Amino acid sequence: MTISLLVTLVTALYVIVFTLIHMLKARKRSWVLAVVRLCVTLISVLASIPLTRYLSETVTDVIYPILLPRLPEEVTSVLNSVPAGAEGARVLVSLVIAPILYLLVFLVLRWLLCLILLIVRACIPFLRRPSLRRVSMPVGAFDGLLIVMVMLVPLCGYLAFGSHLVDTMKESGVLDSAPVQEALPEDMTAEDVVALSDSFGHHPVVTVVHGTVGNPIFTALTTGELDPTEAHGEVVEINLEDELCGVIVTASHVLDAAEALNKTDYTDADKELLFDAADSLFESDWIRMVAADALVALSESWLENQPFAGIARPSLDSTINPTVTRFLEILATETPETLEEDVHLILDMVGDLKVHGLLRKNELNLRNILHNQRL
């Protein structure tokens, strides 16, 4: 017997027993009380979503300051320099923990509402008398089935979410890239990762739960809004799955563009890879905003000869510095609305220089500058 089949059987047995127990309990109740208890479950399912969002923000305020120092210094430096970046990262953390909190909120809220219902039932005589069992029993069974499926929403959601991320990594080629291959255990290949992901993400239990009540609830829990005060006065919606999949796709384009830049016979086709990387980045309103704010912060810091995120302004030839200064002054006025056009202009210029070999003689000097900055 395979592990997948064993999990399916155990889960099916759990669902059947849980549903059967609720059906037998409903047998002792009136059909009105059975319907009311089902309504209590439905109310708990819906009301737990906004309650979880509020609670996850509170929990994140405790977790995020502890998590932030454990991130790479390069990442924390940029986040601390760009308010929209720090706030967006905090929102993403809250979206990651929201499904777990939802399960706790749902169980506690439903218990409290059932406790109130128990008190009301004690005060109203006709609610205590069993009636129309052929109605109350199937209603009770449906109530039990709904409860057990909602309890499985977080686990099935995480598994489906993880499977989608792995599929995106495979389709974009990131999974086969050197950095990812080096990070994998020695006895595991990219094919093993995909097979393992498929076995969990496409498991029958995950497919049934996530394909019915799970997907709407999980999507609502993993979608949040960036504080308008940190987002140029606009409300920016952030979805955990969309943002992470977008980062993976962007990483794929960046890897392709970086590989092409190392070619000696750079062509116009290679130049298009730069635009693909930029365009994938701009699909996220949040990333677009962070990129614009980061360019502004970097330009302002370098214009004052101050380092940005630990990176000092490169020391270039005195004849080039005035041009670089003017360029930084332009970038210091960057906005999310003008970012795409300006970045395309920069990439077009860099691509043309590379195609015609005008950057080749300066590449060694550039590498030395970057090396010195890291030191």
Coordinates of C-alpha atoms in Angstrom, one line a residue:
M1 CA 0.0 0.0 0.0
T2 CA 1.4 3.4 -1.0
I3 CA 1.6 6.3 1.3
S4 CA -0.7 8.3 -0.9
L5 CA -3.4 5.6 -0.8
L6 CA -2.9 5.2 3.0
V7 CA -3.4 9.0 3.5
T8 CA -6.5 8.9 1.3
L9 CA -8.1 6.0 3.3
V10 CA -7.3 7.5 6.7
T11 CA -8.7 10.9 5.6
A12 CA -11.8 9.3 4.1
L13 CA -12.3 7.3 7.3
Y14 CA -11.9 10.4 9.4
V15 CA -14.4 12.3 7.3
I16 CA -17.0 9.5 7.4
V17 CA -16.7 9.0 11.2
F18 CA -16.9 12.8 11.8
T19 CA -19.9 13.2 9.5
L20 CA -21.6 10.1 11.0
I21 CA -21.2 11.5 14.6
H22 CA -22.8 14.8 13.6
M23 CA -25.6 13.0 11.9
L24 CA -26.3 10.8 15.0
K25 CA -26.2 13.9 17.2
A26 CA -28.7 15.7 14.9
R27 CA -31.0 12.7 15.3
K28 CA -31.7 13.8 18.8
R29 CA -32.4 17.4 17.8
S30 CA -35.3 19.2 16.2
W31 CA -35.0 20.0 12.5
V32 CA -35.0 23.7 13.4
L33 CA -32.1 23.3 15.7
A34 CA -30.2 21.3 13.1
V35 CA -30.7 24.1 10.6
V36 CA -29.6 26.7 13.1
R37 CA -26.4 24.8 13.9
L38 CA -25.7 24.6 10.2
C39 CA -26.2 28.3 9.9
V40 CA -23.8 28.8 12.9
T41 CA -21.1 26.8 11.0
L42 CA -21.7 28.9 7.8
I43 CA -21.5 32.2 9.8
S44 CA -18.3 30.9 11.5
V45 CA -16.8 30.1 8.1
L46 CA -17.4 33.6 6.7
A47 CA -16.9 35.7 9.9
S48 CA -13.6 34.0 10.6
I49 CA -12.0 35.5 7.5
P50 CA -12.1 39.2 8.6
L51 CA -11.3 38.2 12.2
T52 CA -8.3 36.2 11.0
R53 CA -7.0 39.2 8.9
Y54 CA -7.2 41.4 12.0
L55 CA -5.5 38.8 14.2
S56 CA -2.8 38.0 11.7
E57 CA -1.8 41.7 11.5
T58 CA -1.5 41.7 15.3
V59 CA 0.6 38.4 15.4
T60 CA 2.8 39.7 12.5
D61 CA 3.7 42.8 14.6
V62 CA 5.3 40.4 17.0
I63 CA 6.8 37.9 14.5
Y64 CA 8.1 40.4 11.9
P65 CA 10.7 42.2 14.1
I66 CA 12.0 38.7 15.1
L67 CA 12.1 37.4 11.6
L68 CA 13.7 40.5 9.9
P69 CA 17.2 40.2 11.5
R70 CA 17.4 36.6 10.2
L71 CA 17.0 37.7 6.5
P72 CA 20.1 38.4 4.4
E73 CA 21.7 41.8 5.2
E74 CA 21.3 42.9 1.6
V75 CA 17.5 42.3 1.7
T76 CA 17.0 44.0 5.1
S77 CA 19.0 47.0 4.0
V78 CA 16.8 47.6 1.0
L79 CA 13.6 47.0 3.0
N80 CA 14.6 49.4 5.7
S81 CA 15.5 52.0 3.0
V82 CA 12.1 51.7 1.2
P83 CA 9.0 52.1 3.4
A84 CA 6.7 50.3 0.8
G85 CA 9.2 47.4 0.7
A86 CA 9.2 46.9 4.5
E87 CA 5.4 47.3 4.7
G88 CA 4.9 44.9 1.8
A89 CA 7.2 42.3 3.3
R90 CA 5.3 42.6 6.6
V91 CA 2.0 42.0 4.7
L92 CA 3.4 38.9 3.0
V93 CA 4.4 37.5 6.4
S94 CA 0.8 38.1 7.7
L95 CA -0.6 36.3 4.6
V96 CA 1.7 33.3 5.2
I97 CA 0.4 32.7 8.7
A98 CA -3.2 33.6 8.1
P99 CA -4.5 30.1 7.1
I100 CA -3.2 28.6 10.3
L101 CA -4.8 31.3 12.4
Y102 CA -8.0 30.9 10.4
L103 CA -8.4 27.3 11.7
L104 CA -8.0 28.4 15.3
V105 CA -10.4 31.4 14.9
F106 CA -13.0 29.2 13.2
L107 CA -12.9 26.5 15.9
V108 CA -13.1 29.0 18.7
L109 CA -15.8 31.2 17.1
R110 CA -18.0 28.2 16.3
W111 CA -17.6 26.9 19.8
L112 CA -18.7 30.3 21.3
L113 CA -21.7 30.5 19.0
C114 CA -22.7 26.9 19.8
L115 CA -22.4 27.8 23.5
I116 CA -24.7 30.7 23.0
L117 CA -27.1 28.5 21.0
L118 CA -27.0 26.0 23.9
I119 CA -28.2 28.7 26.3
V120 CA -30.9 29.8 24.0
R121 CA -32.0 26.2 23.5
A122 CA -32.4 25.8 27.2
C123 CA -34.8 28.7 27.3
I124 CA -37.0 27.7 24.4
P125 CA -38.9 24.4 25.0
F126 CA -39.7 23.4 21.4
L127 CA -36.0 23.5 20.4
R128 CA -35.4 20.7 22.9
R129 CA -37.9 18.3 21.3
P130 CA -36.7 16.1 18.4
S131 CA -38.8 16.5 15.3
L132 CA -38.6 15.5 11.6
R133 CA -35.4 13.3 12.0
R134 CA -35.4 12.7 8.3
V135 CA -34.6 16.4 7.9
S136 CA -32.4 16.9 10.9
M137 CA -30.1 13.9 10.2
P138 CA -29.0 14.9 6.7
V139 CA -28.7 18.5 7.8
G140 CA -26.4 17.3 10.7
A141 CA -24.4 15.2 8.3
F142 CA -23.9 18.1 5.9
D143 CA -22.9 20.3 8.9
G144 CA -20.3 17.7 10.0
L145 CA -18.9 17.4 6.4
L146 CA -18.6 21.2 6.1
I147 CA -16.8 21.4 9.4
V148 CA -14.2 18.7 8.6
M149 CA -13.6 20.2 5.1
V150 CA -13.0 23.7 6.6
M151 CA -10.6 22.1 9.1
L152 CA -8.6 20.7 6.1
V153 CA -8.5 24.0 4.2
P154 CA -5.2 25.3 5.6
L155 CA -3.2 22.1 5.0
C156 CA -4.7 21.5 1.5
G157 CA -4.2 25.2 0.7
Y158 CA -0.5 25.1 1.6
L159 CA 0.0 21.9 -0.4
A160 CA -1.7 23.2 -3.5
F161 CA 0.1 26.5 -3.1
G162 CA 3.5 24.8 -2.8
S163 CA 2.8 22.6 -5.8
H164 CA 1.9 25.6 -7.9
L165 CA 5.2 27.3 -6.9
V166 CA 7.2 24.2 -7.9
D167 CA 5.3 23.9 -11.2
T168 CA 6.1 27.6 -11.9
M169 CA 9.8 27.0 -11.1
K170 CA 9.8 24.0 -13.4
E171 CA 8.1 25.8 -16.3
S172 CA 10.2 28.9 -16.0
G173 CA 13.5 26.9 -15.8
V174 CA 14.4 28.2 -12.3
L175 CA 14.3 24.7 -10.9
D176 CA 17.0 23.6 -13.4
S177 CA 19.2 26.7 -12.7
A178 CA 22.6 26.3 -11.0
P179 CA 21.7 28.1 -7.8
V180 CA 18.7 25.9 -7.2
Q181 CA 20.6 22.7 -8.1
E182 CA 23.3 23.5 -5.7
A183 CA 20.8 24.1 -2.9
L184 CA 19.1 20.7 -3.4
P185 CA 20.3 17.7 -1.3
E186 CA 22.8 15.5 -3.1
D187 CA 20.4 12.6 -3.4
M188 CA 17.6 14.7 -4.9
T189 CA 17.1 15.9 -8.4
A190 CA 14.7 18.5 -10.0
E191 CA 12.6 15.6 -11.2
D192 CA 12.3 14.2 -7.7
V193 CA 11.2 17.7 -6.4
V194 CA 8.5 17.8 -9.1
A195 CA 7.3 14.3 -8.4
L196 CA 7.1 14.9 -4.7
S197 CA 5.3 18.2 -5.2
D198 CA 2.8 16.5 -7.5
S199 CA 2.1 13.7 -5.1
F200 CA 1.1 16.2 -2.4
G201 CA -0.3 19.0 -4.4
H202 CA -2.5 16.8 -6.7
H203 CA -3.5 14.3 -4.0
P204 CA -7.2 13.4 -4.2
V205 CA -7.9 14.9 -0.8
V206 CA -6.2 18.2 -1.7
T207 CA -8.0 18.3 -5.1
V208 CA -11.4 17.8 -3.5
V209 CA -11.0 20.2 -0.6
H210 CA -9.2 22.9 -2.4
G211 CA -11.4 22.5 -5.4
T212 CA -14.6 23.2 -3.4
V213 CA -14.5 25.3 -0.3
G214 CA -10.8 25.5 0.1
N215 CA -9.7 27.7 -2.8
P216 CA -12.1 30.7 -2.1
I217 CA -11.2 30.7 1.6
F218 CA -7.4 30.3 1.1
T219 CA -7.4 33.0 -1.6
A220 CA -9.2 35.4 0.6
L221 CA -6.9 34.7 3.5
T222 CA -3.7 35.1 1.4
T223 CA -4.8 38.4 -0.2
G224 CA -4.1 41.7 1.6
E225 CA -3.7 45.4 1.1
L226 CA -0.7 47.6 1.5
D227 CA -1.1 50.6 3.8
P228 CA -2.0 53.6 1.5
T229 CA 0.4 55.8 3.6
E230 CA 3.3 53.7 2.4
A231 CA 2.0 53.3 -1.2
H232 CA 1.9 56.8 -2.6
G233 CA -1.6 57.2 -1.2
E234 CA -3.0 54.3 -3.2
V235 CA -4.4 50.9 -2.0
V236 CA -2.2 48.1 -3.5
E237 CA -3.6 44.6 -3.3
I238 CA -1.0 41.9 -2.6
N239 CA -1.7 38.2 -3.2
L240 CA 0.8 35.8 -1.8
E241 CA 0.7 33.3 -4.6
D242 CA 0.8 35.9 -7.4
E243 CA 3.7 37.8 -5.8
L244 CA 5.9 34.7 -5.2
C245 CA 5.1 33.2 -8.6
G246 CA 5.9 36.6 -10.1
V247 CA 9.3 36.6 -8.3
I248 CA 10.1 33.2 -9.7
V249 CA 9.2 34.2 -13.3
T250 CA 11.2 37.4 -12.9
A251 CA 14.2 35.4 -11.6
S252 CA 14.0 33.2 -14.6
H253 CA 14.2 36.1 -17.0
V254 CA 17.0 37.7 -15.0
L255 CA 19.0 34.5 -15.2
D256 CA 18.5 34.3 -18.9
A257 CA 19.5 38.0 -19.4
A258 CA 22.5 37.7 -17.2
E259 CA 23.7 34.6 -19.1
A260 CA 23.2 36.5 -22.4
L261 CA 25.2 39.5 -21.2
N262 CA 28.3 37.3 -20.8
K263 CA 28.2 36.3 -24.5
T264 CA 30.7 37.9 -26.8
D265 CA 28.4 37.7 -29.8
Y266 CA 25.5 39.7 -28.2
T267 CA 22.6 40.2 -30.6
D268 CA 19.3 42.1 -30.7
A269 CA 17.5 38.8 -29.7
D270 CA 19.6 38.7 -26.5
K271 CA 18.8 42.4 -25.9
E272 CA 15.0 41.4 -25.8
L273 CA 15.8 39.3 -22.7
L274 CA 16.4 42.5 -20.8
F275 CA 12.9 43.7 -21.6
D276 CA 11.4 40.4 -20.7
A277 CA 12.9 40.6 -17.2
A278 CA 11.7 44.2 -16.8
D279 CA 8.2 43.5 -18.0
S280 CA 7.7 40.5 -15.7
L281 CA 8.8 42.7 -12.8
F282 CA 6.3 45.4 -13.6
E283 CA 3.3 42.9 -13.5
S284 CA 3.3 43.5 -9.7
D285 CA 2.1 46.9 -8.6
W286 CA 3.9 46.4 -5.3
I287 CA 7.2 45.5 -6.9
R288 CA 6.9 48.4 -9.3
M289 CA 6.4 50.7 -6.4
V290 CA 9.3 49.2 -4.4
A291 CA 11.6 49.5 -7.5
A292 CA 10.7 53.1 -8.1
D293 CA 11.2 54.1 -4.4
A294 CA 14.5 52.1 -4.3
L295 CA 15.8 54.0 -7.3
V296 CA 14.8 57.3 -5.7
A297 CA 16.5 56.4 -2.4
L298 CA 19.6 55.1 -4.2
S299 CA 19.9 58.3 -6.3
E300 CA 19.4 60.6 -3.4
S301 CA 22.0 58.8 -1.4
W302 CA 24.6 58.7 -4.2
L303 CA 24.0 62.3 -5.0
E304 CA 25.0 63.1 -1.4
N305 CA 28.0 60.6 -1.7
Q306 CA 26.3 58.4 0.9
P307 CA 26.0 54.6 0.5
F308 CA 22.7 53.0 -0.2
A309 CA 22.0 49.7 1.5
G310 CA 25.7 49.3 2.1
I311 CA 26.6 50.1 -1.6
A312 CA 28.7 53.2 -2.2
R313 CA 28.6 55.3 -5.3
P314 CA 31.2 53.8 -7.8
S315 CA 34.3 55.9 -8.4
L316 CA 34.4 56.6 -12.1
D317 CA 36.5 58.8 -14.4
S318 CA 36.1 62.5 -13.8
T319 CA 34.9 63.0 -17.3
I320 CA 32.0 60.6 -16.8
N321 CA 31.0 61.8 -13.3
P322 CA 28.9 64.9 -14.5
T323 CA 26.9 62.6 -16.8
V324 CA 26.4 60.1 -14.0
T325 CA 25.3 62.9 -11.6
R326 CA 22.8 64.2 -14.1
F327 CA 21.5 60.7 -14.6
L328 CA 21.1 60.3 -10.8
E329 CA 19.2 63.6 -10.6
I330 CA 16.7 62.2 -13.2
L331 CA 16.3 58.9 -11.3
A332 CA 15.7 60.9 -8.1
T333 CA 12.4 62.1 -9.5
E334 CA 11.2 58.5 -10.4
T335 CA 7.6 57.5 -9.8
P336 CA 5.8 54.1 -10.3
E337 CA 4.1 55.7 -13.3
T338 CA 7.3 56.7 -15.1
L339 CA 9.4 53.7 -14.0
E340 CA 8.5 51.3 -16.9
E341 CA 9.2 53.9 -19.6
D342 CA 12.5 55.0 -18.0
V343 CA 13.7 51.5 -17.3
H344 CA 13.0 50.5 -21.0
L345 CA 15.0 53.5 -22.1
I346 CA 17.9 52.5 -19.9
L347 CA 17.8 48.9 -21.0
D348 CA 17.5 49.9 -24.7
M349 CA 20.6 52.1 -24.3
V350 CA 22.6 49.4 -22.5
G351 CA 21.5 46.7 -25.0
D352 CA 22.6 48.9 -28.0
L353 CA 25.9 49.5 -26.4
K354 CA 26.4 45.8 -25.8
V355 CA 25.2 44.8 -29.3
H356 CA 27.8 47.1 -30.9
G357 CA 30.5 46.0 -28.5
L358 CA 31.0 49.5 -26.9
L359 CA 30.8 48.1 -23.4
R360 CA 33.3 45.3 -24.0
K361 CA 36.4 47.4 -23.3
N362 CA 34.9 48.7 -20.0
E363 CA 33.6 45.4 -18.7
L364 CA 36.9 44.6 -16.9
N365 CA 36.9 48.0 -15.2
L366 CA 33.2 47.5 -14.2
R367 CA 33.9 44.1 -12.7
N368 CA 36.8 45.6 -10.7
I369 CA 34.5 48.4 -9.4
L370 CA 31.8 45.9 -8.3
H371 CA 34.4 43.7 -6.7
N372 CA 35.7 46.7 -4.7
Q373 CA 32.2 47.6 -3.6
R374 CA 31.6 44.2 -2.2
L375 CA 34.9 44.3 -0.3

